[in-house]
Amino acid sequence: MNILEFSFLVGFGSMCAGFLGALTGLGGGVVIVPLLTIVFGVDIHYAIGASLVSVIATSSGAAAAYVREGYSNIRIGMFLEVATTLGALAGAYLAAIVHPNAISIIFGSVLLLSAYFSSRKHEHESGSGPADALATRLRMDSSYPTPQGPKSYHVHHVPAGFVMMVLAGILSGLLGIGSGAFKVLAMDQVMRIPFKVSTTTSNFMIGVTAAASAGVYFHRGYIDPGLSMPVMLGVLLGSILGARVLVVARTGILRLVFGLVIVTLALEMIYKGLGGGFF
């Protein structure tokens, strides 16, 4: 395989990852790292570095469309980014001392959780109950567009969501993913924000989280421009397409397919970390 064929295949795979990542709010990194390490045999540290660059591209591509459509809650995103950025810096430094096999096992476990959360139905009445005092003070309550018109919602349990975002940031820095599963979980299940708002706000946040840890990886020489370029371009294109589809499409089938792919990759990453490998 020559460099042109390698770049084309990596770019195509990255486009698919960005598309699915934008639809689910998980970010393309959950597919990029297993794709590079398992299929193309890239060292996991360089794969994580390229993934962090792609996560920034995912956020840039999808977030602009979501903000324009009125789905993302900027106030929530900026507040929670304080937690995820601190966690991302800690996770990036941990990556230098954690054994690559241990990273593979942790990554596989996170992928299994991502598959579980992405396949769940997130149906609850977010507007019910009293508003959180801190959310009211920070003016986090807002509305999002629906076919019937704008629908208001309240934000709940802000401190608990903030703590979960620290964990999401650590995982992002350590594994090179946007930790979208934990961001969506915190906002949707804990803070009781509508699912589409949680997904779109997650896409807005993951770029800032990844940028915090990408600087550490760049300083250590783990970001290879020749690898990062096709990954970034592919994910950027896929995330833009995914953002457009999310607004109008039912994503149930895509979530099921995405979950099956993630489970397969997760089992391979865990097995590889234990010293084996299917390929």
Coordinates of C-alpha atoms in Angstrom, one line a residue, residues 36-261:
L36 CA -5.9 3.3 13.1
T37 CA -4.5 0.8 15.6
I38 CA -6.4 -2.3 14.5
V39 CA -6.7 -1.9 10.8
F40 CA -3.7 0.2 9.9
G41 CA -1.3 -0.9 12.7
V42 CA -0.6 2.7 13.9
D43 CA 1.0 3.1 17.4
I44 CA -1.8 4.0 19.8
H45 CA -0.1 7.2 21.0
Y46 CA 0.0 8.6 17.4
A47 CA -3.5 7.3 16.8
I48 CA -4.7 9.2 19.8
G49 CA -2.8 12.4 18.6
A50 CA -4.5 12.1 15.2
S51 CA -7.9 11.4 16.9
L52 CA -7.6 14.6 19.0
V53 CA -7.0 16.7 15.9
S54 CA -10.1 15.0 14.3
V55 CA -12.2 15.6 17.4
I56 CA -11.4 19.3 17.0
A57 CA -12.5 19.1 13.4
T58 CA -15.7 17.3 14.3
S59 CA -16.7 20.0 16.8
S60 CA -15.8 22.7 14.3
G61 CA -17.9 21.1 11.5
A62 CA -20.9 20.1 13.5
A63 CA -21.1 22.8 16.2
A64 CA -21.5 25.7 13.7
A65 CA -24.5 24.1 12.1
Y66 CA -26.1 23.2 15.5
V67 CA -25.6 26.7 16.9
R68 CA -27.1 28.2 13.7
E69 CA -30.1 25.9 14.0
G70 CA -30.6 26.9 17.7
Y71 CA -30.0 23.5 19.3
S72 CA -26.8 24.0 21.2
N73 CA -26.9 25.7 24.6
I74 CA -23.8 27.9 24.7
R75 CA -24.1 28.9 28.3
I76 CA -24.2 25.2 29.5
G77 CA -21.3 24.3 27.1
M78 CA -19.0 27.1 28.3
F79 CA -19.7 26.5 32.0
L80 CA -19.1 22.7 31.7
E81 CA -16.0 23.2 29.6
V82 CA -14.2 24.5 32.7
A83 CA -14.5 21.0 34.2
T84 CA -13.7 19.1 31.0
T85 CA -10.6 21.2 30.2
L86 CA -9.1 20.6 33.6
G87 CA -9.8 16.9 33.3
A88 CA -8.4 16.8 29.8
L89 CA -5.1 18.2 30.9
A90 CA -4.8 15.7 33.7
G91 CA -5.7 12.8 31.3
A92 CA -3.1 13.9 28.7
Y93 CA -0.3 13.8 31.4
L94 CA -1.5 10.4 32.6
A95 CA -1.2 9.0 29.1
A96 CA 2.6 9.3 29.3
I97 CA 2.8 7.0 32.3
V98 CA 0.0 4.5 31.6
H99 CA 1.1 1.4 29.7
P100 CA -0.3 1.2 26.1
N101 CA -1.9 -2.2 26.8
A102 CA -3.7 -0.6 29.8
I103 CA -4.9 2.2 27.5
S104 CA -6.3 -0.3 25.0
I105 CA -8.2 -2.1 27.8
I106 CA -9.6 1.2 29.2
F107 CA -10.5 2.3 25.7
G108 CA -12.3 -0.9 24.9
S109 CA -14.3 -0.6 28.2
V110 CA -15.2 3.0 27.3
L111 CA -16.3 1.9 23.9
L112 CA -18.7 -0.6 25.4
L113 CA -20.2 2.1 27.6
S114 CA -20.5 4.3 24.5
A115 CA -22.3 1.6 22.6
Y116 CA -24.7 1.2 25.5
F117 CA -25.5 4.8 26.0
S118 CA -25.8 5.5 22.2
S119 CA -28.4 2.7 21.8
R120 CA -30.6 3.8 24.7
K121 CA -33.7 5.8 24.2
H122 CA -33.5 9.1 26.0
E123 CA -37.1 10.0 26.6
H124 CA -38.0 12.2 29.6
E125 CA -39.9 15.4 30.3
S126 CA -37.0 17.8 30.9
G127 CA -39.4 20.7 31.5
S128 CA -41.0 19.1 34.5
G129 CA -40.1 19.9 38.1
P130 CA -38.6 23.0 39.6
A131 CA -35.6 24.6 38.0
D132 CA -32.2 24.2 39.6
A133 CA -31.2 27.3 41.6
L134 CA -27.7 27.5 40.1
A135 CA -29.0 26.9 36.6
T136 CA -31.5 29.8 37.1
R137 CA -28.7 32.1 38.4
L138 CA -26.5 31.3 35.4
R139 CA -29.5 31.6 33.0
M140 CA -29.0 28.1 31.6
D141 CA -32.7 27.4 31.0
S142 CA -33.5 27.8 27.3
S143 CA -35.5 26.4 24.4
Y144 CA -34.9 24.4 21.2
P145 CA -36.7 24.2 17.9
T146 CA -39.3 21.5 17.2
P147 CA -41.8 21.0 14.3
Q148 CA -44.4 22.4 16.7
G149 CA -42.3 25.5 17.5
P150 CA -39.7 26.3 20.2
K151 CA -39.9 24.1 23.3
S152 CA -38.7 25.3 26.7
Y153 CA -36.7 23.2 29.1
H154 CA -35.2 23.5 32.6
V155 CA -31.7 22.4 33.6
H156 CA -31.3 20.3 36.8
H157 CA -28.5 19.0 39.1
V158 CA -25.7 21.3 37.7
P159 CA -23.1 20.4 40.4
A160 CA -23.4 16.7 39.7
G161 CA -23.1 17.3 35.9
F162 CA -20.0 19.4 36.6
V163 CA -18.3 16.5 38.4
M164 CA -19.1 14.1 35.6
M165 CA -17.6 16.4 33.1
V166 CA -14.2 16.2 35.0
L167 CA -14.3 12.5 34.4
A168 CA -15.2 13.0 30.8
G169 CA -12.2 15.3 30.4
I170 CA -9.8 12.8 31.9
L171 CA -11.0 10.1 29.5
S172 CA -10.7 12.5 26.6
G173 CA -7.1 13.4 27.4
L174 CA -6.1 9.8 28.2
L175 CA -7.8 8.1 25.2
G176 CA -8.0 10.8 22.5
I177 CA -11.7 10.9 22.3
G178 CA -14.3 13.5 22.8
S179 CA -15.9 11.5 25.7
G180 CA -19.2 12.4 24.1
A181 CA -20.9 9.4 25.8
F182 CA -20.2 10.8 29.2
K183 CA -21.1 14.3 28.2
V184 CA -24.4 13.3 26.8
L185 CA -25.0 11.0 29.8
A186 CA -24.3 13.9 32.2
M187 CA -26.5 16.4 30.4
D188 CA -29.3 14.0 29.3
Q189 CA -29.7 11.7 32.3
V190 CA -28.3 13.8 35.2
M191 CA -29.0 17.4 34.2
R192 CA -32.2 16.3 32.3
I193 CA -31.6 18.3 29.2
P194 CA -33.5 17.2 26.0
F195 CA -31.5 14.7 24.0
K196 CA -31.0 16.8 20.9
V197 CA -29.8 19.7 23.0
S198 CA -27.4 17.3 24.9
T199 CA -26.1 15.8 21.7
T200 CA -25.5 19.2 20.0
T201 CA -24.0 20.8 23.0
S202 CA -21.7 17.8 23.4
N203 CA -20.4 18.4 19.9
F204 CA -19.8 22.0 20.7
M205 CA -17.8 21.1 23.8
I206 CA -15.6 18.2 22.6
G207 CA -13.5 20.5 20.4
V208 CA -12.4 22.6 23.4
T209 CA -11.8 19.5 25.5
A210 CA -9.6 17.9 22.7
A211 CA -7.7 21.1 22.1
A212 CA -6.6 21.2 25.7
S213 CA -5.0 17.8 25.6
A214 CA -3.8 18.0 21.9
G215 CA -1.3 20.6 23.0
V216 CA 0.3 18.1 25.4
Y217 CA 0.4 15.4 22.7
F218 CA 1.9 17.9 20.2
H219 CA 4.6 18.8 22.7
R220 CA 5.5 15.1 23.1
G221 CA 5.7 14.6 19.3
Y222 CA 2.7 12.3 19.0
I223 CA 0.9 14.3 16.4
D224 CA 2.1 13.3 12.9
P225 CA 0.9 15.8 10.2
G226 CA 1.0 13.1 7.5
L227 CA -1.5 11.0 9.5
S228 CA -3.5 13.7 11.1
M229 CA -4.3 15.5 7.8
P230 CA -6.4 12.8 6.1
V231 CA -8.0 12.0 9.4
M232 CA -9.0 15.6 10.0
L233 CA -10.3 16.2 6.5
G234 CA -12.4 13.0 6.5
V235 CA -13.9 13.6 9.9
L236 CA -14.6 17.3 9.1
L237 CA -16.6 16.3 6.0
G238 CA -18.4 13.5 7.8
S239 CA -19.3 15.7 10.7
I240 CA -20.8 18.4 8.4
L241 CA -22.9 15.7 6.7
G242 CA -24.0 14.2 10.0
A243 CA -25.0 17.5 11.4
R244 CA -27.3 18.1 8.4
V245 CA -28.9 14.6 8.6
L246 CA -29.4 14.8 12.4
V247 CA -31.8 17.8 12.1
V248 CA -34.2 15.9 9.8
A249 CA -33.6 12.2 10.2
R250 CA -34.6 9.5 12.6
T251 CA -31.4 8.0 13.9
G252 CA -32.6 4.8 15.6
I253 CA -31.2 2.4 12.9
L254 CA -28.0 4.3 12.7
R255 CA -27.6 4.1 16.5
L256 CA -28.1 0.3 16.3
V257 CA -25.5 -0.1 13.5
F258 CA -23.1 2.2 15.3
G259 CA -23.5 0.2 18.5
L260 CA -22.7 -3.1 16.8
V261 CA -19.6 -1.6 15.2

